[in-house]
XYZ file of C-alpha atoms in Angstrom:
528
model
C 41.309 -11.054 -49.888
C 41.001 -8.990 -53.011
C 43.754 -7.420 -55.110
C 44.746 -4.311 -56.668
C 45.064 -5.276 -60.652
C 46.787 -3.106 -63.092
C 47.130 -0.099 -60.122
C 43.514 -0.201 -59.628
C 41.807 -0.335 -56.641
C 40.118 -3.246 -55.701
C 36.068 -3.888 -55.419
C 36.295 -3.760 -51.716
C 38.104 -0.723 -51.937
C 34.808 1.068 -54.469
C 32.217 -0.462 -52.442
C 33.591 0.984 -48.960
C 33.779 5.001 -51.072
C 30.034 5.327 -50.459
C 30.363 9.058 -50.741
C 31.749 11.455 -53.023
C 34.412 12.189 -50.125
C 34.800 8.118 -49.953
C 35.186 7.976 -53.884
C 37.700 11.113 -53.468
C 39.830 9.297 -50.586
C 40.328 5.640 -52.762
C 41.691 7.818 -55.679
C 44.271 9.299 -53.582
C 45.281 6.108 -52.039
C 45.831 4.376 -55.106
C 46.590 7.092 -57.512
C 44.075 5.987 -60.136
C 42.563 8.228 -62.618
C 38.986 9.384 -61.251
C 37.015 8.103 -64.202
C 38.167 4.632 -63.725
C 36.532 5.312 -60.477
C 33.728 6.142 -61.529
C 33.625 2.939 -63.465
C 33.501 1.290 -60.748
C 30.995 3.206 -58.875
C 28.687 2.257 -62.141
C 29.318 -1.023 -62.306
C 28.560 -1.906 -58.740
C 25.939 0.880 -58.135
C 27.137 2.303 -55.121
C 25.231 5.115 -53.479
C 23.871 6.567 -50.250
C 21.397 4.222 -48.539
C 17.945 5.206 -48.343
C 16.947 6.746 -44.777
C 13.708 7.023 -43.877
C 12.101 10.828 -43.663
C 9.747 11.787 -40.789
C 9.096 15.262 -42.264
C 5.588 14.515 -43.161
C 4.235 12.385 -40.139
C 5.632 15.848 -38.002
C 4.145 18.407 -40.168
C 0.693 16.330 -40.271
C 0.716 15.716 -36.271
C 2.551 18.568 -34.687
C -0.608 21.243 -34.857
C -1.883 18.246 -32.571
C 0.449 18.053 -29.907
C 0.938 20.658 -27.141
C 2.666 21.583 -24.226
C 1.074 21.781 -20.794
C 1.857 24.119 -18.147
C 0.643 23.323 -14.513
C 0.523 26.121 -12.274
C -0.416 26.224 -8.542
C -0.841 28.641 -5.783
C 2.498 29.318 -4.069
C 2.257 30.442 -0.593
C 4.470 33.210 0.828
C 7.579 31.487 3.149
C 8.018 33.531 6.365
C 11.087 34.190 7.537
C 11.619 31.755 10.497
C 9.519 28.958 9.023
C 9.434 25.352 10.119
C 12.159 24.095 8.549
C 14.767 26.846 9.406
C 15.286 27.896 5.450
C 14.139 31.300 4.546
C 13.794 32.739 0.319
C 16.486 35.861 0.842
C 17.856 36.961 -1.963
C 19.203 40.912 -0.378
C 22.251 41.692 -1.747
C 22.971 38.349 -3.865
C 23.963 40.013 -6.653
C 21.836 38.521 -9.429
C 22.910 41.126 -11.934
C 26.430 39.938 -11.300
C 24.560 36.618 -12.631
C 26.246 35.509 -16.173
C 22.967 35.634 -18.268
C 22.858 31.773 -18.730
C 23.138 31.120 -14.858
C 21.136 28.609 -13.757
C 19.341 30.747 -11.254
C 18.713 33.957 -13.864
C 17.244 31.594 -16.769
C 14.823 29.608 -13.992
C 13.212 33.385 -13.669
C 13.331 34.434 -16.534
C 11.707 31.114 -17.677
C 8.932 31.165 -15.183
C 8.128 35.006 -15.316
C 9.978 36.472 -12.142
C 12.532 39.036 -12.503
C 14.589 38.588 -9.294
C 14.615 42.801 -8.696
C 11.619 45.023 -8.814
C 11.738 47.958 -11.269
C 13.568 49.857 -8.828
C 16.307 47.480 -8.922
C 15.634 46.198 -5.332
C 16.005 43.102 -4.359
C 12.833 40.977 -3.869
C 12.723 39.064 -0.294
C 10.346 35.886 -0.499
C 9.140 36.200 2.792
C 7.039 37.605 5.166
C 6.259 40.967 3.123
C 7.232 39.337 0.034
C 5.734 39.915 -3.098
C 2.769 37.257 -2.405
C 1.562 40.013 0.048
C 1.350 39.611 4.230
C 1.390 36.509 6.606
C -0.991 34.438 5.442
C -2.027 35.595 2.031
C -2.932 32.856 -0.454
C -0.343 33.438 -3.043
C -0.455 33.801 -6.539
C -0.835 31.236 -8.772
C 2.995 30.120 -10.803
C 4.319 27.510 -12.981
C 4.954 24.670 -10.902
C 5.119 21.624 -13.321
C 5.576 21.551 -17.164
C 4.579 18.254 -19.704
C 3.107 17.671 -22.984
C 0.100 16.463 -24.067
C -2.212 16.107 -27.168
C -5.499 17.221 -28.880
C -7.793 13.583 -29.327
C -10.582 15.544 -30.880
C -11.271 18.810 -32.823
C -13.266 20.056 -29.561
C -10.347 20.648 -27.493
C -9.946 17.443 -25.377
C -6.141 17.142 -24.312
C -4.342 14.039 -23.102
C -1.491 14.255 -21.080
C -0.285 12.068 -17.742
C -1.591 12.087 -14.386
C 1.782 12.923 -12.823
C 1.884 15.882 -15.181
C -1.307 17.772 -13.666
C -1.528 16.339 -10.186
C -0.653 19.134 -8.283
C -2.331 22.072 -9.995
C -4.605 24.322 -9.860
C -4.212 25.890 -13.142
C -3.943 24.505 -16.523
C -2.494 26.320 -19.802
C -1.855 24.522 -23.204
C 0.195 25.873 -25.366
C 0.044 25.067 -29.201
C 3.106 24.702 -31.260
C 2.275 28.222 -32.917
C 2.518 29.212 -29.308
C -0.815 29.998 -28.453
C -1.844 29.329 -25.021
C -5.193 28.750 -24.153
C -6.672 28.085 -20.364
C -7.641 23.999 -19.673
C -9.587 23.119 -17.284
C -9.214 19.312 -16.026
C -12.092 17.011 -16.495
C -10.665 14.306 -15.277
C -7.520 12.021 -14.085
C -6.751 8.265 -13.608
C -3.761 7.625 -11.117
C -3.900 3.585 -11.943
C -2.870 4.469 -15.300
C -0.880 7.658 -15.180
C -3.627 9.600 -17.560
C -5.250 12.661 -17.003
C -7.860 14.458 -19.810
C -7.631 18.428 -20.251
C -10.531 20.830 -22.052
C -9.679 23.448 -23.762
C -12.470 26.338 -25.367
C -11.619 27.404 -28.630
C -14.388 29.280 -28.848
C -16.003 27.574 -31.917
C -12.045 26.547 -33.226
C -12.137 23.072 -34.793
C -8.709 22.006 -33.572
C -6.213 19.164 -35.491
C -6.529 16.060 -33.332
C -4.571 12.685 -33.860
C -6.280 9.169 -33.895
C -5.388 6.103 -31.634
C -3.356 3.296 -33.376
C -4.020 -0.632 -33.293
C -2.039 -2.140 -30.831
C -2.280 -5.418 -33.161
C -0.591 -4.156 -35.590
C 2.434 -2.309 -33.729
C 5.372 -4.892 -33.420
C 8.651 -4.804 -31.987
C 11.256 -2.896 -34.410
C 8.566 -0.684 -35.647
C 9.684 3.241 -36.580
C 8.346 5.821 -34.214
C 8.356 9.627 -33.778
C 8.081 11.299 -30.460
C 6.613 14.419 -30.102
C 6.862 16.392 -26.868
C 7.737 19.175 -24.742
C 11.451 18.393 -23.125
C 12.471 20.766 -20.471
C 10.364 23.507 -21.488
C 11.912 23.689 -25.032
C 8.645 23.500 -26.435
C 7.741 21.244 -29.723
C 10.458 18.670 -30.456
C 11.047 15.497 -32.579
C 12.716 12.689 -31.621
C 13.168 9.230 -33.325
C 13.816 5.804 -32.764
C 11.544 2.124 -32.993
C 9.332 -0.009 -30.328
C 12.164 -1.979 -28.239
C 10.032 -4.145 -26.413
C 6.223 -4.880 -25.520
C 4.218 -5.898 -22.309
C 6.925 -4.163 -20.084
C 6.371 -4.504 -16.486
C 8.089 -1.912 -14.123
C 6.882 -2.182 -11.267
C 4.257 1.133 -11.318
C 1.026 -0.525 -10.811
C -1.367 -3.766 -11.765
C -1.747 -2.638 -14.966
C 1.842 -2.158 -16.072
C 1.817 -3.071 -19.624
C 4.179 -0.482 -21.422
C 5.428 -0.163 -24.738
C 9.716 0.374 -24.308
C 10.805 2.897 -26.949
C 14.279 4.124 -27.722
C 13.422 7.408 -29.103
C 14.610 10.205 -27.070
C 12.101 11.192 -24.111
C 13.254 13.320 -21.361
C 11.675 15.208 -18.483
C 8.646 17.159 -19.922
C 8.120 14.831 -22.587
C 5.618 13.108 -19.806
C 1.993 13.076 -21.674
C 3.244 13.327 -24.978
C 2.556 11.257 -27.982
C 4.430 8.446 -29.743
C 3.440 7.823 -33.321
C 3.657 5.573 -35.756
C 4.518 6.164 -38.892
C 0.944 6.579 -40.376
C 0.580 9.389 -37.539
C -1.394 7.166 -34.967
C -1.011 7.405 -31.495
C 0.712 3.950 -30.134
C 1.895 5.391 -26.830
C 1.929 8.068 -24.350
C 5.044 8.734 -22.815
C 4.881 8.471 -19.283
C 8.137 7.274 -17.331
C 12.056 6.485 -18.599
C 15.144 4.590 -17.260
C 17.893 6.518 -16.080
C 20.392 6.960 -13.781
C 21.844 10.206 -15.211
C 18.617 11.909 -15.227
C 18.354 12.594 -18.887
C 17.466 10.095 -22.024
C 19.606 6.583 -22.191
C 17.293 5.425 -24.750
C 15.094 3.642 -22.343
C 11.998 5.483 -22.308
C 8.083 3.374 -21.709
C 4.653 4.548 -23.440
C 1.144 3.428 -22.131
C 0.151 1.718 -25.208
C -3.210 3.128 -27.254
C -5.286 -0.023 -26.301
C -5.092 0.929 -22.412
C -5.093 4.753 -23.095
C -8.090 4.995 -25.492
C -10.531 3.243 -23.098
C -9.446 4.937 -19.666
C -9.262 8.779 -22.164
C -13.424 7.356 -23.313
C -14.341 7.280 -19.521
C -12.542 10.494 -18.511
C -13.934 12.374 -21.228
C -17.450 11.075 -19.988
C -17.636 10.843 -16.605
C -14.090 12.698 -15.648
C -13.574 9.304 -13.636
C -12.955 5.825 -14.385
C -15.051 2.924 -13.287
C -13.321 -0.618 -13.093
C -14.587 -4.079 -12.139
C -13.538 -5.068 -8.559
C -13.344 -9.334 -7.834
C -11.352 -7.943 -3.995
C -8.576 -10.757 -3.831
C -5.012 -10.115 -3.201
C -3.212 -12.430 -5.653
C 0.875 -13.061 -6.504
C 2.440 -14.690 -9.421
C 2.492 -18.123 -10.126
C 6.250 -19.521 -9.936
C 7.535 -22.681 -11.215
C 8.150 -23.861 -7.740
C 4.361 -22.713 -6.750
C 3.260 -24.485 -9.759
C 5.186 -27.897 -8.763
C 3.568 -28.020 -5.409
C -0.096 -27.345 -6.037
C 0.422 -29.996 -9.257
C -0.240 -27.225 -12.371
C 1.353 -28.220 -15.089
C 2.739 -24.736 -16.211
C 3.706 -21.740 -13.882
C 0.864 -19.024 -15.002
C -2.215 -17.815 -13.823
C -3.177 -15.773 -10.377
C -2.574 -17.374 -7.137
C -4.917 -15.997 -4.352
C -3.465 -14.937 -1.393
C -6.449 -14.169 0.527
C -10.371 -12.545 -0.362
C -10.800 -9.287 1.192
C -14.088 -10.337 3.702
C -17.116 -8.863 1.803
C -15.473 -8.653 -2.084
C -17.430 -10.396 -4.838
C -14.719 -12.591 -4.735
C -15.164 -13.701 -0.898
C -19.124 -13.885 -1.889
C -18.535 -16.363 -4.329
C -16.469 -18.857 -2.353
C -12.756 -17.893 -3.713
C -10.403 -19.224 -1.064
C -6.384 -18.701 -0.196
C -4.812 -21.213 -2.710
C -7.069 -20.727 -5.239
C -5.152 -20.786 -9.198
C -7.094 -18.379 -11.123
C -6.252 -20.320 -14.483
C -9.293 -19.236 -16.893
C -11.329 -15.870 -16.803
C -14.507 -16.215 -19.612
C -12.660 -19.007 -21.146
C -9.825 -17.078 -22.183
C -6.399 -18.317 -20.453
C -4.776 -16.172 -17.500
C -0.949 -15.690 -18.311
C 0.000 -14.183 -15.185
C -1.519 -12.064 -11.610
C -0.582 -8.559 -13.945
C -2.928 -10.026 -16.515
C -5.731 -10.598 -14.456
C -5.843 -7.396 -12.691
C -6.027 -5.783 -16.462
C -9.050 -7.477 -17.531
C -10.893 -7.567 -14.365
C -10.264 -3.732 -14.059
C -11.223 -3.556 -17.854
C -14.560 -4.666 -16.647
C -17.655 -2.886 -15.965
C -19.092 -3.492 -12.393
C -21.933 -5.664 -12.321
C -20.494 -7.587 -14.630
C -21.285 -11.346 -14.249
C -17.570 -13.943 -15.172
C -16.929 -17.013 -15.469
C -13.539 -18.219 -13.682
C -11.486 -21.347 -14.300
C -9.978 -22.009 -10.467
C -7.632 -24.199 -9.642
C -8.443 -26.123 -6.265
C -6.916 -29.282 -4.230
C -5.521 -30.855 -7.535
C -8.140 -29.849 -10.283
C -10.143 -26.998 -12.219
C -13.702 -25.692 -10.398
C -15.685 -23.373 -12.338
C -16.538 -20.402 -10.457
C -19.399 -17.400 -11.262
C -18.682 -14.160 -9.821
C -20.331 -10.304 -9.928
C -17.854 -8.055 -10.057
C -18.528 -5.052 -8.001
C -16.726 -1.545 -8.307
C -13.154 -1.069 -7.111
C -13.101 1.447 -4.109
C -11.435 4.800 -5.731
C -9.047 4.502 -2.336
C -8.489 0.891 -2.895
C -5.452 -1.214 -3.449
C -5.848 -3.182 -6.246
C -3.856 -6.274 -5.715
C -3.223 -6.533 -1.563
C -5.474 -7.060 1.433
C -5.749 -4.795 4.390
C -3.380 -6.952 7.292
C -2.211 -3.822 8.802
C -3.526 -5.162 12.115
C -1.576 -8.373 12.586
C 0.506 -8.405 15.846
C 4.224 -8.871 15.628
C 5.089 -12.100 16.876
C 6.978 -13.069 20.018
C 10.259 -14.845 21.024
C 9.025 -18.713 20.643
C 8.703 -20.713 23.812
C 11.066 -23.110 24.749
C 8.839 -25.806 23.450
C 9.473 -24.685 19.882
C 10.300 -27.575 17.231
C 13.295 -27.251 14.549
C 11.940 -28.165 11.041
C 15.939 -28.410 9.902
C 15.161 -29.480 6.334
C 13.360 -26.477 5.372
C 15.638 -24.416 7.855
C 12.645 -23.281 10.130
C 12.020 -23.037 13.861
C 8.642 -22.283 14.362
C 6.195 -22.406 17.982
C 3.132 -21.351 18.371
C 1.720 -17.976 17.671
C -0.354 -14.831 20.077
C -3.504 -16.010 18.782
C -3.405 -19.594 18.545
C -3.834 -19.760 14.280
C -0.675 -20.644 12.879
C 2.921 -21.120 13.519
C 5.449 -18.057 14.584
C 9.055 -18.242 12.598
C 10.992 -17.787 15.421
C 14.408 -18.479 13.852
C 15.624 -19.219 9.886
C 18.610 -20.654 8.911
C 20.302 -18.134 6.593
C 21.473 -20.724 4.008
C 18.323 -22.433 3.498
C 16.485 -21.881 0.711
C 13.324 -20.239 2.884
C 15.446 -18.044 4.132
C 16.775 -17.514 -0.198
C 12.583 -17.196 -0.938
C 12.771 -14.014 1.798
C 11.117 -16.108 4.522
C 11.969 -13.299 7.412
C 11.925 -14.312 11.643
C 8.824 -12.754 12.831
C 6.494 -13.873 10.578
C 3.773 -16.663 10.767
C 3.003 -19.681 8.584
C -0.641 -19.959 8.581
C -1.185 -22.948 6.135
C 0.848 -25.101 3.942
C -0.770 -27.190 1.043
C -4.348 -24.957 1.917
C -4.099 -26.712 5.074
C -3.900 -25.122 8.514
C -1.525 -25.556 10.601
C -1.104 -25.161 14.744
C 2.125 -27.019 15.341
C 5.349 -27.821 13.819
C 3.653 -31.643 13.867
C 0.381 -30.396 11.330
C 3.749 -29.051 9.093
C 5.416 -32.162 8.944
C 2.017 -34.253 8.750
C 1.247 -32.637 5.205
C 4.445 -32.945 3.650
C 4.549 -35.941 4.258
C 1.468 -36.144 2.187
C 2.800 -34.320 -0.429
C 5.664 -36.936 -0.650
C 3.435 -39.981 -0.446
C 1.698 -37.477 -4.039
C 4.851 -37.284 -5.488
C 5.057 -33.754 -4.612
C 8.689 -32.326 -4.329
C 7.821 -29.105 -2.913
C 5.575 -27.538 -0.994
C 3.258 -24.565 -0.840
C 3.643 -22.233 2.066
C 1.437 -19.707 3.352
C 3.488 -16.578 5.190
C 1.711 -13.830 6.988
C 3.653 -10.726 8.073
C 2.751 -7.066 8.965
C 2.699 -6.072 5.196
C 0.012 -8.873 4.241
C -0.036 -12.528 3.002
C 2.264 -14.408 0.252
C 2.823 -17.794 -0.576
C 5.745 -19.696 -0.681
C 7.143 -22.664 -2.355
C 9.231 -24.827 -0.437
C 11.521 -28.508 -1.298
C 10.499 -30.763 0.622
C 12.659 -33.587 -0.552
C 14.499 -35.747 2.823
C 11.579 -34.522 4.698
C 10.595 -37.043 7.037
């Protein structure tokens, strides 16, 4: 530990005054003249550490970004409607309302004075102000986001979520213009959506799309939105994480930034710090409802492509190979003998899909797509739908214990189609097993035989087994295990004994339920 010599303070004490205020405080304490002090302070340097300034990325991309108001038309509410609630507000005494009342700001905000000029109060009802029973209403704000210019035409990008329910489109600058957008298009997969504004000959200031090479985890960025209404704001903080996966779609692949986004901010930009789009802000964590520093961007690589088709078609055309698939797990991997848990494990072809055309089967490893390796289900989904229809690929597919090569056409994914899942909406629920059912107590499974003689019913699951840990339910039906079909609980314990005699210590089961098909991996070991 360092001294004090000769009443001075010691170097720890200097370097810890890193202000004036600091420098001030460790005189006091020790009593010591202030130019010996400042001695110090010379000797070791010590000073203010440099913070980075945003100032000119904001003043260079803020003329870009805008705020986006959605409006919609709001149908009058009679006064014994459906659901027993009518809009009355007679004698509520709004101008006993404190001025920053919740109720008096939402209003004011939104362009309704809650009394007429004649101080009356307005009834939202039958002879409200939307007119009559059965008048169409007027169009009002009914949604608020950001967005930004992408080129000096007027083009906007904002999110999906943001515009889905309007009618009516204004952007408003951040010199608080507002000018009327009409939507050209919007993408639901993704969460984007692509405004047009006219600006009657106006070049406008539009912002350019970053390399997603090039952004890396711990990078600066700047945020630049529209959070609750407050118009332009600036928020700060770095890329937290890549490749995030929340659970919104096939094509999650989000950028996690910890620079304040809140409600509103949805559509708005996140820049680098050369003033490059790297994200769009489109969803955050939180359980209070407002920013915990958790917030996730679609990252410019996804946007720019799905924004290039909007803008030219107003509608996005993606590849379609019409297999459900699921993850590969290290269990899965174990019992179909892959070395590694990755690649796309098909559950089923949907009857008809390129994929079904070109001989994909349930059990089939999707390990390869054009030579390039498949990391996961998520990341074939992306580059399949990053495909144009008609397209011609090569797949690497894992089958019975080695690679096949596989050529497929892609055809066009159905705009009312589910990416990832086959339609089994029609299988029957499955009936209290005969008496004649057979206990496989090593995997924890009754089964007996099922409606329609193809598979094997779960009639009962031991709770501590680990089927019933891999969220094997009663009800559903094992229709194959190792690719193999099975009828009885004998076909089961045929192939894993099989898969023993291969060295095998698990085993891959297929489950069919009401929702669709999955597979499941399964120890086998003490099997007999």
């Amino acid at each position: 530990m360092l001294k004090n010599f000769n009443g001075r303070p010691s170097l720890a004490t200097v370097l810890k005054a890193s202000t004036v205020a600091g420098i001030a405080a460790a005189v006091l304490a020790t009593g010591v003249p202030l130019e010996i002090t400042r001695s110090y302070a010379e000797a070791v340097k010590v000073q203010a550490p440099a913070v980075p300034s945003f100032a000119n990325v904001v003043d260079a991309v803020s003329p870009a970004v805008v705020s986006v108001r959605v409006e919609n038309r709001v149908n009058p509410v009679s006064d014994n409607n459906n659901d027993g609630f009518s809009f009355d507000f007679n004698g509520r005494g709004f101008d006993d309302l404190p001025d920053d009342h919740p109720l008096k700001r939402f209003f004011k905000q939104f362009g309704q004075d809650p009394n007429d000029q004649q101080g009356h109060s307005r009834r939202f009802g039958q002879n409200g102000p939307n007119g009559g029973p059965g008048g169409k209403g007027r169009l009002r704000p009914v949604a608020q986001g950001s967005g930004f210019f992408i080129s000096e035409d007027g083009y906007i990008v904002t999110n999906n979520h943001v515009v889905s329910d309007g009618q009516a489109f204004v952007a408003v600058t951040n010199d608080g213009t507002e000018l009327d957008a009409k939507l050209i298009g919007k993408d639901p997969r993704t969460d984007l959506a692509v405004l047009k504004v006219d600006g009657k000959g106006k070049k406008f200031t539009y912002v350019n799309w970053a390399d997603d090479n090039n952004v890396r985890v711990g990078d600066w960025v700047v945020a630049v939105g529209n959070p609750f209404g407050l118009g332009g704001t600036v928020t700060a903080g770095i890329v937290s994480a890549r490749g995030r996966d929340i659970g919104s779609g096939p094509y999650d692949d989000y950028l996690q930034v910890d620079a304040a986004v809140n409600r509103g901010n949805s559509g708005g930009p996140t820049f680098n710090l050369s003033g490059e789009v790297v994200g769009i802000n489109t969803a955050i964590f939180s359980p209070s409802g407002g920013s915990v520093g958790i917030a996730f961007a679609i990252p410019a690589s996804t946007a720019r492509d799905v924004v290039a088709d909007l803008m030219k078609d107003g509608q996005v055309s993606r590849g379609w190979l019409g297999v459900q698939i699921q993850p590969v797990t290290k269990d899965i991997a174990e019992s179909i003998g892959l070395s590694e848990p990755s690649g796309a494990l098909v559950v089923a072809p949907q009857a008809g899909s390129p994929g079904d055309k070109a001989g994909m089967k349930a059990g089939d490893v999707v390990t390869a797509l054009n030579g390039e390796t498949i990391k996961d289900a998520r990341d074939l989904s992306r580059r399949i739908g990053a495909m144009q229809p008609g397209s011609k690929v090569e797949l690497s597919v894992w089958r019975a214990g080695k690679a096949q090569p596989l050529t497929v056409e892609l055809g066009t994914l159905p705009i009312d189609q589910k990416d990832a899942s086959a339609d089994d909406s029609n299988q029957p629920q499955q009936p209290e097993a005969p008496a004649s059912e057979k206990a496989l107590a090593d995997l924890g499974l009754t089964v007996g035989p099922s409606d329609d003689g193809k598979g094997l019913a779960i009639t009962d699951i031991d709770p501590n087994s680990d089927a019933a840990d891999k969220g094997i339910k009663e009800g559903e039906k094992i229709t194959s295990v190792n690719n193999q079909e099975v009828s009885s609980a004998d076909d089961i314990v045929k192939v894993l004994n099989q898969a023993k005699k291969d060295g095998r210590t698990r085993a891959l089961f297929q489950i069919q339920s009401s929702e669709g098909s999955r597979f499941v991996a399964l120890p086998i070991n003490g099997q007999g």
